[in-house]
Amino acid sequence: MKVWRIAIAAVACLGPALQYWLMTHDQTLATGAIKTVRYFSYFTNLSNLLAAAALVAPLIASGDTSLGRFAAWAERAGPRVAIATYLTITALVYHLILASEWSPKGLDLVADTILHTVTPLAYLIDLAARGGEGEARWIAAAKALPFPALFAAWTELHGALSGWYPYPFMNAAKHGYPAVMLNILAMSAAFAGVALILTALSRVRARLALVRPAPISA
């Protein structure tokens, strides 16, 4: 299990790191600062960075330090459900809506595959295999929603000021705010639905673990 945890943590770190390198070394005229802001303006990158931090911290943290407290938080059932929700939506939106819009090659394809497929799937497998500390409460589903809501608010504010939007369905300049608000509401419902499903599955897993019979000793 320790080897598995190290492996998925390494992969989860590779995706965002490779994507940042690709974005900051492209051939556009945008400055490094603008490219960095745009990098952190993709929900894909944010969800993968959060997953990477949550997977790495428990492996290296010790004691009552800031990193140790973050590691303890990252191992709790509720936060693990929230991170799994973000990664699931990342994967679904990409494969159902965005994948047909471009055909990445080379390192772009590698980063694309890690961010949108490998890390989300690996994290869900890890959640199913290890669960989380304690039992995920139903309120965990509601607690998962502020982060994507803040992301939506940032996207529209940044887009209004810069004219740049990370995702076409959030482009208010092209589609207008009423249409974009409907898209955001639909996405919010998707986040809530996935969070509720994962919370339910996490609760079932925790209860099954409690009733699992102890192994018979020789």
Backbone as a chain_set.jsonl record, in Angstrom:
{"seq": "MKVWRIAIAAVACLGPALQYWLMTHDQTLATGAIKTVRYFSYFTNLSNLLAAAALVAPLIASGDTSLGRFAAWAERAGPRVAIATYLTITALVYHLILASEWSPKGLDLVADTILHTVTPLAYLIDLAARGGEGEARWIAAAKALPFPALFAAWTELHGALSGWYPYPFMNAAKHGYPAVMLNILAMSAAFAGVALILTALSRVRARLALVRPAPISA", "coords": {"N": [[0.837, -1.214, 0.0], [2.0, 1.214, 0.722], [3.814, 1.62, -1.36], [2.028, 1.969, -3.469], [0.778, 4.364, -2.649], [2.895, 6.166, -2.765], [3.433, 6.023, -5.486], [1.067, 7.019, -6.767], [1.032, 9.537, -5.696], [3.329, 10.617, -6.8], [2.688, 10.611, -9.528], [0.474, 12.316, -9.455], [1.738, 14.693, -8.819], [3.355, 15.042, -11.04], [1.677, 15.641, -13.236], [0.469, 18.389, -12.888], [2.917, 19.8, -12.69], [4.213, 19.319, -15.147], [2.298, 20.419, -16.856], [2.401, 23.107, -16.106], [4.991, 23.771, -16.928], [4.715, 23.427, -19.701], [2.771, 25.352, -20.308], [4.044, 27.748, -19.611], [6.135, 27.804, -21.339], [5.216, 28.058, -23.872], [4.62, 29.445, -27.201], [3.367, 31.906, -27.24], [2.712, 35.475, -27.036], [2.242, 36.306, -24.515], [3.176, 37.374, -21.23], [5.317, 35.884, -18.671], [4.117, 36.198, -16.177], [1.407, 36.557, -16.818], [0.882, 34.084, -18.033], [1.232, 32.438, -15.821], [-0.857, 33.27, -14.137], [-2.987, 32.493, -15.748], [-2.558, 29.75, -15.749], [-3.223, 29.054, -13.101], [-5.856, 29.594, -13.312], [-7.309, 27.591, -14.371], [-9.589, 25.118, -13.599], [-8.979, 22.444, -13.74], [-6.178, 22.363, -13.258], [-6.088, 23.378, -10.648], [-7.625, 21.492, -9.185], [-6.067, 19.209, -9.528], [-3.64, 20.021, -8.384], [-4.443, 20.325, -5.729], [-5.118, 17.678, -5.146], [-2.586, 16.493, -5.468], [-1.128, 17.731, -3.376], [-2.602, 16.776, -1.191], [-2.1, 14.074, -1.33], [0.655, 13.867, -1.088], [1.377, 15.174, 1.333], [0.608, 13.546, 3.687], [2.547, 11.586, 3.491], [4.973, 12.725, 4.063], [4.757, 14.476, 6.175], [5.087, 15.282, 9.655], [4.49, 15.462, 13.154], [3.137, 18.321, 15.017], [2.842, 20.436, 13.005], [2.278, 22.997, 10.48], [2.159, 21.67, 8.028], [1.762, 19.103, 8.981], [-0.779, 19.362, 10.156], [-2.274, 19.944, 7.886], [-1.904, 17.539, 6.519], [-3.25, 15.766, 8.23], [-5.837, 16.774, 7.945], [-6.196, 16.247, 5.207], [-6.433, 13.503, 5.17], [-8.838, 12.935, 6.276], [-12.219, 11.75, 5.959], [-14.226, 13.469, 4.885], [-12.847, 15.737, 3.533], [-11.433, 14.133, 1.668], [-13.502, 13.112, 0.127], [-14.427, 15.518, -0.975], [-12.208, 16.325, -2.563], [-12.105, 14.173, -4.323], [-14.514, 14.628, -5.59], [-14.01, 17.035, -6.994], [-12.03, 16.149, -8.784], [-13.424, 14.2, -10.178], [-15.421, 15.705, -11.5], [-13.721, 17.281, -13.025], [-12.658, 15.311, -14.767], [-15.032, 14.352, -16.02], [-16.161, 16.643, -17.265], [-14.13, 17.285, -19.043], [-13.887, 14.936, -20.701], [-16.487, 14.627, -21.674], [-17.201, 17.09, -22.763], [-15.034, 18.826, -23.523], [-12.907, 17.403, -24.722], [-13.197, 16.868, -27.434], [-12.561, 19.217, -28.619], [-9.881, 19.657, -29.124], [-6.732, 18.22, -30.171], [-4.313, 16.965, -28.549], [-0.739, 16.534, -28.707], [2.354, 14.689, -28.216], [4.129, 15.866, -25.395], [2.064, 17.437, -24.501], [-0.115, 15.733, -24.755], [0.613, 13.803, -22.882], [0.54, 15.278, -20.433], [-2.149, 16.06, -20.539], [-3.474, 13.578, -20.383], [-2.666, 12.631, -17.857], [-3.7, 14.627, -16.125], [-6.478, 14.659, -16.645], [-7.379, 12.054, -16.675], [-5.688, 9.912, -15.541], [-4.851, 10.747, -12.865], [-7.42, 11.532, -11.673], [-8.749, 8.971, -11.812], [-6.956, 7.345, -10.355], [-7.066, 8.554, -7.846], [-9.731, 8.119, -7.112], [-9.717, 5.335, -6.963], [-7.934, 5.054, -4.856], [-9.409, 6.265, -2.836], [-11.532, 4.454, -2.642], [-10.104, 2.215, -1.831], [-8.728, 2.921, 0.556], [-10.392, 4.584, 1.959], [-11.221, 7.036, 4.376], [-10.264, 8.971, 7.268], [-12.472, 8.581, 9.893], [-16.056, 9.01, 9.432], [-17.629, 10.162, 6.525], [-19.659, 12.937, 6.742], [-22.988, 14.015, 5.834], [-22.993, 16.719, 5.468], [-20.578, 17.155, 4.339], [-20.844, 17.079, 1.609], [-22.056, 19.534, 1.054], [-20.033, 21.21, 1.954], [-18.182, 20.868, -0.012], [-18.854, 22.536, -2.055], [-18.29, 25.42, -1.962], [-15.652, 25.916, -2.982], [-15.622, 25.359, -5.904], [-17.551, 27.314, -6.463], [-16.297, 29.721, -5.775], [-14.278, 29.58, -7.654], [-15.771, 29.9, -10.025], [-16.7, 32.522, -9.657], [-14.24, 33.921, -9.651], [-13.416, 33.319, -12.264], [-15.29, 34.66, -13.891], [-14.916, 37.309, -13.06], [-12.173, 37.738, -13.622], [-12.266, 37.198, -16.345], [-13.924, 39.276, -17.252], [-12.253, 41.433, -16.856], [-9.946, 40.836, -18.319], [-10.684, 39.643, -20.704], [-10.211, 37.016, -21.245], [-11.025, 33.61, -20.996], [-10.991, 30.475, -19.34], [-12.547, 28.277, -20.05], [-14.832, 27.442, -22.635], [-17.642, 27.338, -22.111], [-17.926, 29.093, -20.059], [-17.56, 31.572, -20.999], [-18.485, 34.645, -20.877], [-18.349, 36.906, -22.47], [-18.765, 35.972, -25.011], [-21.099, 34.349, -24.9], [-22.854, 35.664, -23.22], [-24.049, 36.789, -20.003], [-26.493, 35.662, -18.872], [-26.715, 33.086, -20.124], [-24.281, 31.948, -19.358], [-24.577, 31.943, -16.582], [-26.588, 30.041, -16.317], [-25.167, 27.826, -17.16], [-23.296, 27.7, -15.098], [-24.966, 27.172, -12.931], [-25.872, 24.655, -13.685], [-23.455, 23.266, -13.576], [-22.97, 23.527, -10.859], [-25.018, 21.96, -9.824], [-24.134, 19.515, -10.774], [-21.716, 19.215, -9.358], [-22.784, 19.069, -6.75], [-24.356, 16.758, -6.968], [-22.437, 14.723, -7.561], [-20.856, 14.939, -5.27], [-22.674, 14.149, -3.288], [-23.168, 11.498, -4.045], [-20.587, 10.346, -3.773], [-20.193, 10.819, -1.07], [-22.185, 9.213, 0.034], [-21.283, 6.668, -0.822], [-18.855, 6.612, 0.527], [-19.719, 6.554, 3.173], [-21.063, 4.113, 3.245], [-18.902, 2.406, 2.749], [-17.353, 2.879, 5.068], [-19.029, 1.86, 7.067], [-19.26, -0.804, 6.342], [-16.637, -1.55, 6.774], [-16.565, -1.454, 9.534], [-18.152, -3.6, 10.326], [-16.868, -5.756, 9.329], [-15.705, -9.012, 9.741], [-13.274, -10.083, 12.151], [-10.07, -11.54, 11.361], [-9.578, -15.076, 11.678], [-7.556, -16.353, 14.14], [-4.642, -18.447, 14.161]], "CA": [[0.0, 0.0, 0.0], [2.88, 2.39, 0.768], [4.332, 1.817, -2.718], [0.915, 2.525, -4.24], [0.569, 5.749, -2.263], [4.01, 6.943, -3.312], [3.305, 6.054, -6.946], [0.017, 7.93, -7.218], [1.438, 10.89, -5.3], [4.307, 11.071, -7.796], [1.955, 10.893, -10.772], [-0.356, 13.499, -9.214], [2.623, 15.863, -8.874], [3.898, 15.178, -12.391], [0.721, 16.279, -14.145], [0.474, 19.847, -12.777], [4.25, 20.351, -12.954], [4.423, 19.277, -16.594], [1.384, 21.377, -17.479], [2.917, 24.464, -15.866], [6.141, 23.959, -17.811], [4.213, 23.562, -21.073], [2.057, 26.625, -20.451], [4.951, 28.89, -19.491], [7.131, 27.734, -22.403], [4.592, 28.073, -25.196], [5.164, 30.481, -28.077], [2.517, 33.091, -27.286], [3.356, 36.725, -26.642], [1.89, 36.624, -23.134], [4.304, 37.366, -20.299], [5.336, 34.778, -17.727], [3.139, 36.447, -15.119], [0.079, 36.288, -17.369], [0.778, 32.637, -18.197], [1.073, 31.843, -14.498], [-2.229, 33.553, -13.703], [-3.865, 31.632, -16.535], [-2.366, 28.381, -15.268], [-4.009, 28.893, -11.883], [-7.245, 29.904, -13.608], [-7.949, 26.37, -14.858], [-10.032, 24.251, -12.512], [-8.208, 21.207, -13.874], [-4.896, 22.508, -12.561], [-6.337, 23.567, -9.224], [-8.068, 20.234, -8.582], [-4.938, 18.293, -9.523], [-2.689, 20.508, -7.382], [-4.985, 19.991, -4.412], [-4.959, 16.234, -4.979], [-1.164, 16.21, -5.273], [-0.761, 18.147, -2.018], [-3.268, 15.896, -0.228], [-1.478, 12.756, -1.395], [2.059, 13.954, -0.664], [1.533, 15.634, 2.72], [0.633, 12.477, 4.705], [3.741, 10.757, 3.338], [6.187, 13.421, 4.488], [4.52, 15.343, 7.331], [5.187, 14.696, 10.988], [4.396, 16.43, 14.241], [2.078, 19.331, 14.999], [3.255, 21.564, 12.176], [1.243, 23.359, 9.508], [2.058, 20.568, 7.077], [1.164, 17.978, 9.69], [-2.214, 19.603, 10.3], [-2.862, 19.784, 6.561], [-1.9, 16.11, 6.231], [-4.342, 15.164, 8.995], [-7.073, 17.196, 7.273], [-6.293, 15.593, 3.904], [-6.746, 12.085, 5.349], [-10.206, 12.79, 6.774], [-13.152, 11.281, 4.938], [-14.905, 14.583, 4.227], [-11.983, 16.359, 2.542], [-11.117, 13.2, 0.59], [-14.677, 13.099, -0.739], [-14.445, 16.783, -1.716], [-11.163, 16.292, -3.597], [-12.56, 13.209, -5.322], [-15.577, 15.298, -6.349], [-13.394, 17.979, -7.931], [-11.343, 15.396, -9.83], [-14.447, 13.538, -10.994], [-15.997, 16.722, -12.393], [-12.653, 17.602, -13.978], [-12.605, 14.254, -15.775], [-16.28, 14.28, -16.768], [-16.301, 17.818, -18.139], [-13.166, 17.179, -20.142], [-14.171, 13.845, -21.636], [-17.807, 14.776, -22.265], [-17.419, 18.392, -23.4], [-13.868, 19.539, -24.041], [-11.905, 16.574, -25.408], [-13.37, 16.933, -28.888], [-12.189, 20.54, -29.09], [-8.477, 19.739, -29.511], [-6.032, 16.938, -30.287], [-2.947, 17.176, -28.039], [0.325, 15.635, -29.166], [3.59, 14.71, -27.445], [4.039, 16.131, -23.965], [0.714, 17.946, -24.227], [-0.96, 14.562, -24.583], [0.984, 13.194, -21.601], [-0.034, 16.101, -19.365], [-3.597, 15.98, -20.678], [-3.923, 12.27, -19.911], [-2.474, 12.553, -16.409], [-4.584, 15.56, -15.429], [-7.906, 14.425, -16.857], [-7.753, 10.643, -16.614], [-4.91, 9.065, -14.638], [-4.965, 11.182, -11.473], [-8.783, 11.336, -11.153], [-9.04, 7.557, -11.619], [-6.125, 6.826, -9.273], [-7.549, 9.071, -6.562], [-10.968, 7.413, -6.797], [-9.326, 3.993, -6.531], [-7.336, 5.205, -3.528], [-10.509, 6.537, -1.908], [-12.244, 3.193, -2.449], [-9.239, 1.25, -1.144], [-8.307, 3.344, 1.894], [-11.405, 5.375, 2.636], [-10.706, 8.233, 5.032], [-10.416, 8.955, 8.724], [-13.833, 8.898, 10.305], [-17.126, 8.798, 8.471], [-18.028, 11.392, 5.847], [-21.007, 13.391, 7.072], [-23.695, 14.543, 4.663], [-22.606, 18.121, 5.306], [-19.362, 17.181, 3.528], [-21.246, 17.395, 0.23], [-22.253, 20.985, 0.982], [-18.74, 21.856, 2.152], [-17.398, 20.745, -1.242], [-19.347, 23.462, -3.082], [-17.732, 26.778, -2.016], [-14.456, 26.031, -3.819], [-15.987, 25.621, -7.306], [-18.291, 28.574, -6.555], [-15.281, 30.778, -5.801], [-13.618, 29.488, -8.955], [-16.661, 30.501, -11.015], [-16.683, 33.968, -9.441], [-12.952, 34.402, -10.137], [-13.373, 33.195, -13.721], [-16.077, 35.731, -14.509], [-14.27, 38.59, -12.762], [-10.945, 37.802, -14.404], [-12.643, 37.271, -17.751], [-14.439, 40.612, -17.538], [-11.135, 42.372, -16.859], [-8.896, 40.474, -19.274], [-11.224, 39.124, -21.959], [-9.767, 35.623, -21.404], [-11.773, 32.633, -20.203], [-10.355, 29.161, -19.474], [-13.465, 27.286, -20.62], [-15.783, 28.112, -23.53], [-18.988, 27.445, -21.546], [-17.927, 30.162, -19.065], [-17.188, 32.792, -21.72], [-19.617, 35.578, -20.865], [-18.202, 37.837, -23.579], [-19.298, 35.326, -26.214], [-22.437, 33.768, -24.719], [-23.694, 36.502, -22.375], [-24.109, 36.347, -18.618], [-27.596, 34.737, -18.561], [-26.378, 31.728, -20.549], [-23.183, 31.462, -18.528], [-25.108, 31.659, -15.262], [-27.271, 28.752, -16.411], [-24.111, 26.805, -17.192], [-22.715, 27.607, -13.756], [-25.949, 26.484, -12.098], [-25.838, 23.241, -14.071], [-22.23, 22.716, -13.025], [-23.145, 23.446, -9.406], [-25.835, 20.77, -9.58], [-23.281, 18.352, -11.022], [-20.827, 19.1, -8.197], [-23.57, 18.611, -5.609], [-24.749, 15.372, -7.195], [-21.271, 13.852, -7.412], [-20.457, 14.965, -3.86], [-23.628, 13.337, -2.532], [-22.926, 10.086, -4.393], [-19.333, 9.915, -3.158], [-20.404, 10.799, 0.378], [-22.958, 8.001, 0.329], [-20.405, 5.508, -0.992], [-17.869, 6.646, 1.606], [-20.4, 6.138, 4.398], [-21.286, 2.667, 3.131], [-17.607, 1.748, 2.923], [-16.95, 2.979, 6.473], [-19.855, 0.977, 7.879], [-18.865, -2.171, 6.016], [-15.361, -1.799, 7.437], [-16.821, -1.657, 10.961], [-18.777, -4.901, 10.565], [-16.049, -6.806, 8.747], [-15.246, -9.907, 10.815], [-11.822, -10.171, 12.385], [-9.506, -12.8, 10.868], [-9.452, -16.147, 12.673], [-6.148, -16.609, 14.432], [-4.288, -19.871, 14.13]], "C": [[0.867, 1.257, 0.0], [3.447, 2.683, -0.624], [3.268, 2.445, -3.602], [0.732, 4.006, -3.928], [1.674, 6.647, -2.8], [3.861, 7.103, -4.819], [2.239, 7.051, -7.394], [0.327, 9.365, -6.815], [2.412, 11.459, -6.328], [3.614, 11.44, -9.107], [1.122, 12.164, -10.615], [0.467, 14.78, -9.232], [3.126, 16.116, -10.293], [2.961, 15.937, -13.311], [0.717, 17.797, -14.062], [1.827, 20.475, -13.102], [4.526, 20.397, -14.458], [3.542, 20.289, -17.299], [1.871, 22.808, -17.282], [4.096, 24.748, -16.793], [5.675, 24.181, -19.249], [3.546, 24.917, -21.284], [3.002, 27.816, -20.41], [6.035, 28.89, -20.565], [6.48, 27.638, -23.783], [5.09, 29.294, -25.972], [4.268, 31.715, -28.18], [3.302, 34.305, -26.819], [3.055, 37.109, -25.2], [3.128, 36.531, -22.236], [4.213, 36.159, -19.366], [4.309, 34.954, -16.622], [1.725, 36.142, -15.597], [-0.135, 34.786, -17.548], [0.564, 31.942, -16.86], [-0.335, 32.059, -13.968], [-3.203, 32.654, -14.454], [-3.753, 30.178, -16.097], [-3.243, 28.126, -14.044], [-5.484, 29.241, -12.083], [-7.982, 28.729, -14.243], [-8.337, 25.504, -13.668], [-9.299, 22.914, -12.549], [-6.91, 21.278, -13.082], [-5.09, 22.631, -11.056], [-6.731, 22.252, -8.552], [-6.918, 19.235, -8.507], [-3.873, 18.723, -8.525], [-3.148, 20.167, -5.975], [-4.833, 18.497, -4.137], [-3.505, 15.871, -4.72], [-0.725, 16.556, -3.85], [-1.348, 17.194, -0.978], [-2.665, 14.496, -0.217], [-0.05, 12.768, -0.863], [2.187, 14.245, 0.827], [1.544, 14.501, 3.739], [1.875, 11.602, 4.636], [4.987, 11.401, 3.928], [6.009, 14.232, 5.764], [4.685, 14.569, 8.632], [5.062, 15.807, 12.015], [3.277, 17.433, 14.036], [2.574, 20.586, 14.292], [2.114, 21.914, 11.23], [1.041, 22.242, 8.492], [1.415, 19.35, 7.713], [-0.334, 18.144, 9.851], [-2.922, 19.477, 8.961], [-2.948, 18.3, 6.198], [-3.039, 15.404, 6.958], [-5.686, 15.515, 8.365], [-7.275, 16.423, 5.979], [-6.651, 14.126, 4.005], [-8.148, 11.859, 5.889], [-11.153, 12.459, 5.639], [-13.799, 12.435, 4.169], [-14.053, 15.275, 3.18], [-11.621, 15.428, 1.386], [-12.285, 13.077, -0.39], [-14.731, 14.369, -1.587], [-13.426, 16.773, -2.849], [-11.549, 15.316, -4.703], [-13.666, 13.803, -6.196], [-14.987, 16.233, -7.396], [-12.724, 17.239, -9.089], [-12.341, 14.694, -10.745], [-15.076, 14.514, -11.972], [-14.98, 17.139, -13.436], [-12.629, 16.587, -15.114], [-13.858, 14.231, -16.638], [-16.432, 15.437, -17.741], [-15.341, 17.717, -19.323], [-13.598, 16.131, -21.156], [-15.528, 13.994, -22.327], [-17.97, 16.047, -23.088], [-16.195, 18.904, -24.151], [-12.935, 18.706, -24.907], [-11.996, 16.676, -26.918], [-12.904, 18.254, -29.49], [-10.732, 20.644, -29.514], [-7.866, 18.344, -29.523], [-4.589, 17.116, -29.838], [-1.984, 16.119, -28.557], [1.505, 15.712, -28.198], [3.37, 14.926, -25.961], [2.684, 16.714, -23.577], [-0.249, 16.79, -23.98], [-0.674, 13.868, -23.256], [0.35, 13.955, -20.437], [-1.546, 15.996, -19.355], [-4.128, 14.677, -20.077], [-3.781, 12.14, -18.401], [-3.517, 13.393, -15.68], [-6.05, 15.16, -15.494], [-8.335, 12.97, -16.711], [-7.021, 9.889, -15.509], [-5.09, 9.474, -13.176], [-6.389, 11.077, -10.933], [-9.108, 9.872, -10.88], [-8.253, 6.986, -10.449], [-6.636, 7.307, -7.92], [-8.84, 8.375, -6.154], [-10.678, 5.989, -6.328], [-8.754, 4.046, -5.12], [-8.411, 5.469, -2.484], [-11.281, 5.264, -1.62], [-11.425, 2.214, -1.624], [-8.979, 1.633, 0.305], [-9.392, 4.067, 2.673], [-10.806, 6.653, 3.189], [-10.906, 8.111, 6.522], [-11.825, 9.4, 9.097], [-14.836, 8.593, 9.21], [-17.518, 10.126, 7.847], [-19.457, 11.753, 6.229], [-21.662, 13.974, 5.825], [-23.337, 16.007, 4.408], [-21.348, 18.256, 4.468], [-19.685, 17.53, 2.081], [-21.439, 18.896, 0.056], [-20.93, 21.722, 1.112], [-17.859, 21.785, 0.906], [-17.756, 21.821, -2.266], [-18.708, 24.859, -3.085], [-16.522, 26.93, -2.937], [-14.795, 26.218, -5.292], [-16.79, 26.907, -7.488], [-17.331, 29.753, -6.605], [-14.53, 30.772, -7.129], [-14.477, 30.147, -10.038], [-16.667, 32.024, -10.896], [-15.382, 34.576, -9.954], [-12.906, 34.387, -11.665], [-14.12, 34.335, -14.397], [-15.461, 37.101, -14.248], [-13.013, 38.752, -13.608], [-11.252, 37.924, -15.892], [-13.148, 38.651, -18.142], [-13.317, 41.636, -17.645], [-10.13, 42.101, -17.978], [-9.405, 40.05, -20.641], [-10.855, 37.678, -22.22], [-10.541, 34.719, -20.466], [-11.159, 31.249, -20.402], [-11.228, 28.124, -20.168], [-14.526, 27.981, -21.462], [-17.178, 28.292, -22.934], [-19.076, 28.493, -20.431], [-17.603, 31.518, -19.687], [-18.391, 33.727, -21.831], [-19.541, 36.573, -22.004], [-18.82, 37.274, -24.855], [-20.757, 34.909, -26.06], [-23.387, 34.648, -23.916], [-23.822, 35.923, -20.971], [-25.296, 35.439, -18.295], [-27.276, 33.29, -18.935], [-25.276, 31.14, -19.685], [-23.671, 31.134, -17.123], [-25.878, 30.336, -15.24], [-26.259, 27.612, -16.44], [-23.505, 26.603, -15.806], [-23.674, 26.895, -12.807], [-25.978, 24.992, -12.405], [-24.592, 22.56, -13.512], [-22.335, 22.569, -11.506], [-23.974, 22.217, -9.032], [-25.018, 19.501, -9.78], [-22.321, 18.13, -9.852], [-21.585, 18.539, -6.998], [-23.943, 17.146, -5.759], [-23.6, 14.398, -6.999], [-20.833, 13.794, -5.949], [-21.384, 14.1, -3.014], [-23.407, 11.847, -2.796], [-21.663, 9.572, -3.701], [-19.433, 9.887, -1.635], [-21.153, 9.542, 0.788], [-22.078, 6.752, 0.241], [-19.357, 5.439, 0.119], [-18.48, 6.165, 2.917], [-20.651, 4.627, 4.393], [-19.985, 1.912, 3.366], [-17.188, 1.74, 4.388], [-17.743, 2.01, 7.339], [-19.548, -0.49, 7.597], [-17.534, -2.529, 6.697], [-15.552, -2.08, 8.92], [-17.373, -3.049, 11.267], [-17.987, -6.045, 9.978], [-15.524, -7.708, 9.861], [-13.738, -9.942, 10.929], [-11.298, -11.498, 11.872], [-9.356, -13.81, 12.01], [-7.98, -16.446, 12.902], [-5.879, -18.103, 14.441], [-4.279, -20.462, 15.531]], "O": [[0.522, 2.251, -0.639], [3.551, 3.842, -1.026], [3.558, 3.344, -4.39], [0.551, 4.814, -4.839], [1.41, 7.766, -3.239], [4.125, 8.172, -5.369], [2.48, 7.844, -8.304], [-0.067, 10.305, -7.506], [2.334, 12.634, -6.685], [3.926, 12.464, -9.715], [1.067, 12.991, -11.525], [-0.036, 15.837, -9.614], [3.302, 17.264, -10.7], [3.403, 16.786, -14.084], [0.942, 18.453, -15.08], [1.892, 21.543, -13.709], [5.016, 21.401, -14.975], [3.985, 20.949, -18.239], [1.764, 23.63, -18.192], [4.193, 25.83, -17.373], [6.206, 25.052, -19.937], [3.736, 25.554, -22.32], [2.777, 28.801, -21.113], [6.776, 29.864, -20.695], [7.109, 27.195, -24.744], [5.887, 30.079, -25.459], [4.404, 32.492, -29.125], [4.403, 34.186, -26.281], [3.554, 38.123, -24.711], [4.012, 35.706, -22.465], [3.177, 35.499, -19.28], [3.697, 33.983, -16.177], [0.935, 35.541, -14.869], [-1.213, 34.273, -17.249], [-0.192, 30.975, -16.77], [-0.941, 31.142, -13.414], [-4.138, 32.116, -13.862], [-4.749, 29.455, -16.078], [-3.924, 27.103, -13.962], [-6.27, 29.189, -11.137], [-9.149, 28.854, -14.612], [-7.497, 25.194, -12.823], [-9.03, 22.321, -11.504], [-6.583, 20.362, -12.327], [-4.334, 22.047, -10.279], [-6.232, 21.932, -7.473], [-6.804, 18.494, -7.531], [-3.259, 17.873, -7.881], [-2.346, 19.769, -5.13], [-4.466, 18.097, -3.032], [-3.213, 15.042, -3.858], [-0.036, 15.772, -3.198], [-0.682, 16.843, -0.004], [-2.717, 13.808, 0.803], [0.402, 11.795, -0.258], [3.008, 13.635, 1.512], [2.425, 14.486, 4.599], [2.224, 10.945, 5.617], [5.95, 10.709, 4.257], [6.995, 14.638, 6.377], [4.451, 13.362, 8.692], [5.473, 16.943, 11.779], [2.568, 17.408, 13.031], [2.707, 21.651, 14.895], [1.104, 21.213, 11.181], [-0.089, 21.906, 8.136], [0.625, 18.649, 7.08], [-1.085, 17.18, 9.703], [-4.04, 18.965, 8.893], [-3.948, 17.854, 5.636], [-3.715, 14.549, 6.385], [-6.569, 14.665, 8.259], [-8.388, 15.99, 5.679], [-7.128, 13.545, 3.031], [-8.608, 10.719, 5.958], [-10.92, 12.842, 4.492], [-13.907, 12.384, 2.944], [-14.485, 15.397, 2.034], [-11.51, 15.878, 0.245], [-12.076, 12.953, -1.597], [-15.042, 14.31, -2.776], [-13.741, 17.168, -3.972], [-11.346, 15.599, -5.884], [-13.745, 13.518, -7.391], [-15.412, 16.225, -8.551], [-12.836, 17.656, -10.242], [-12.123, 14.607, -11.954], [-15.248, 14.19, -13.147], [-15.325, 17.331, -14.602], [-12.585, 16.96, -16.286], [-13.764, 14.105, -17.859], [-16.789, 15.239, -18.902], [-15.701, 18.026, -20.459], [-13.665, 16.418, -22.351], [-15.696, 13.529, -23.455], [-18.784, 16.087, -24.01], [-16.309, 19.363, -25.288], [-12.233, 19.26, -25.752], [-10.983, 16.581, -27.61], [-12.854, 18.405, -30.71], [-10.359, 21.602, -30.19], [-8.422, 17.406, -28.952], [-3.721, 17.391, -30.666], [-2.359, 14.974, -28.81], [1.64, 16.681, -27.451], [2.538, 14.264, -25.34], [2.211, 16.509, -22.459], [-1.101, 16.865, -23.095], [-1.591, 13.399, -22.582], [-0.292, 13.363, -19.57], [-2.159, 15.86, -18.297], [-5.118, 14.683, -19.346], [-4.667, 11.604, -17.736], [-4.144, 12.926, -14.73], [-6.782, 15.303, -14.515], [-9.53, 12.683, -16.632], [-7.655, 9.293, -14.638], [-5.442, 8.642, -12.339], [-6.569, 10.575, -9.824], [-9.678, 9.551, -9.837], [-8.796, 6.233, -9.64], [-6.637, 6.547, -6.952], [-9.03, 8.069, -4.976], [-11.321, 5.495, -5.402], [-9.052, 3.189, -4.288], [-8.335, 4.954, -1.368], [-11.649, 5.012, -0.472], [-11.973, 1.467, -0.813], [-9.004, 0.776, 1.188], [-9.329, 4.158, 3.899], [-9.974, 7.285, 2.538], [-11.64, 7.239, 6.987], [-12.298, 10.453, 8.672], [-14.5, 7.991, 8.19], [-17.719, 11.11, 8.558], [-20.368, 10.944, 6.052], [-20.981, 14.375, 4.881], [-23.374, 16.473, 3.269], [-21.064, 19.331, 3.941], [-18.899, 18.196, 1.407], [-21.037, 19.467, -0.958], [-20.721, 22.744, 0.458], [-16.901, 22.547, 0.776], [-17.032, 22.0, -3.246], [-18.596, 25.446, -4.162], [-16.376, 27.956, -3.602], [-14.297, 27.167, -5.898], [-16.724, 27.529, -8.548], [-17.528, 30.682, -7.388], [-14.189, 31.827, -7.664], [-13.953, 30.877, -10.88], [-16.642, 32.732, -11.903], [-15.398, 35.616, -10.613], [-12.415, 35.33, -12.285], [-13.632, 34.91, -15.37], [-15.482, 37.964, -15.125], [-12.816, 39.791, -14.238], [-10.581, 38.662, -16.614], [-12.844, 39.145, -19.228], [-13.407, 42.588, -18.42], [-9.533, 43.032, -18.519], [-8.665, 40.086, -21.624], [-11.147, 37.152, -23.294], [-10.696, 35.023, -19.283], [-10.837, 30.885, -21.533], [-10.717, 27.2, -20.8], [-15.067, 29.006, -21.047], [-17.838, 29.292, -23.216], [-20.16, 28.759, -19.914], [-17.395, 32.499, -18.973], [-19.203, 33.615, -22.749], [-20.579, 37.045, -22.469], [-19.339, 38.024, -25.681], [-21.559, 35.092, -26.976], [-24.595, 34.414, -23.921], [-23.716, 34.712, -20.778], [-25.132, 34.51, -17.504], [-27.534, 32.374, -18.154], [-25.33, 29.965, -19.32], [-23.228, 30.15, -16.531], [-25.822, 29.599, -14.256], [-26.467, 26.566, -15.825], [-23.235, 25.475, -15.395], [-23.243, 26.102, -11.971], [-26.095, 24.165, -11.501], [-24.654, 21.427, -13.034], [-21.841, 21.595, -10.938], [-23.677, 21.524, -8.059], [-25.186, 18.526, -9.047], [-22.133, 16.998, -9.404], [-21.095, 17.643, -6.311], [-23.861, 16.378, -4.801], [-23.761, 13.366, -6.348], [-20.481, 12.727, -5.446], [-20.924, 13.393, -2.118], [-23.454, 11.035, -1.872], [-21.67, 8.49, -3.113], [-18.829, 9.033, -0.985], [-20.799, 8.887, 1.768], [-22.121, 5.889, 1.117], [-19.012, 4.357, 0.594], [-17.833, 5.452, 3.684], [-20.473, 3.953, 5.408], [-19.956, 0.911, 4.083], [-16.722, 0.721, 4.897], [-17.186, 1.401, 8.252], [-19.572, -1.32, 8.506], [-17.335, -3.662, 7.136], [-14.796, -2.853, 9.508], [-17.103, -3.613, 12.327], [-18.39, -7.2, 10.112], [-14.953, -7.211, 10.832], [-13.019, -9.844, 9.934], [-12.012, -12.499, 11.936], [-9.049, -13.449, 13.146], [-7.248, -16.754, 11.962], [-6.771, -18.913, 14.694], [-4.002, -21.65, 15.698]]}, "num_chains": 1, "name": "protein.A"}
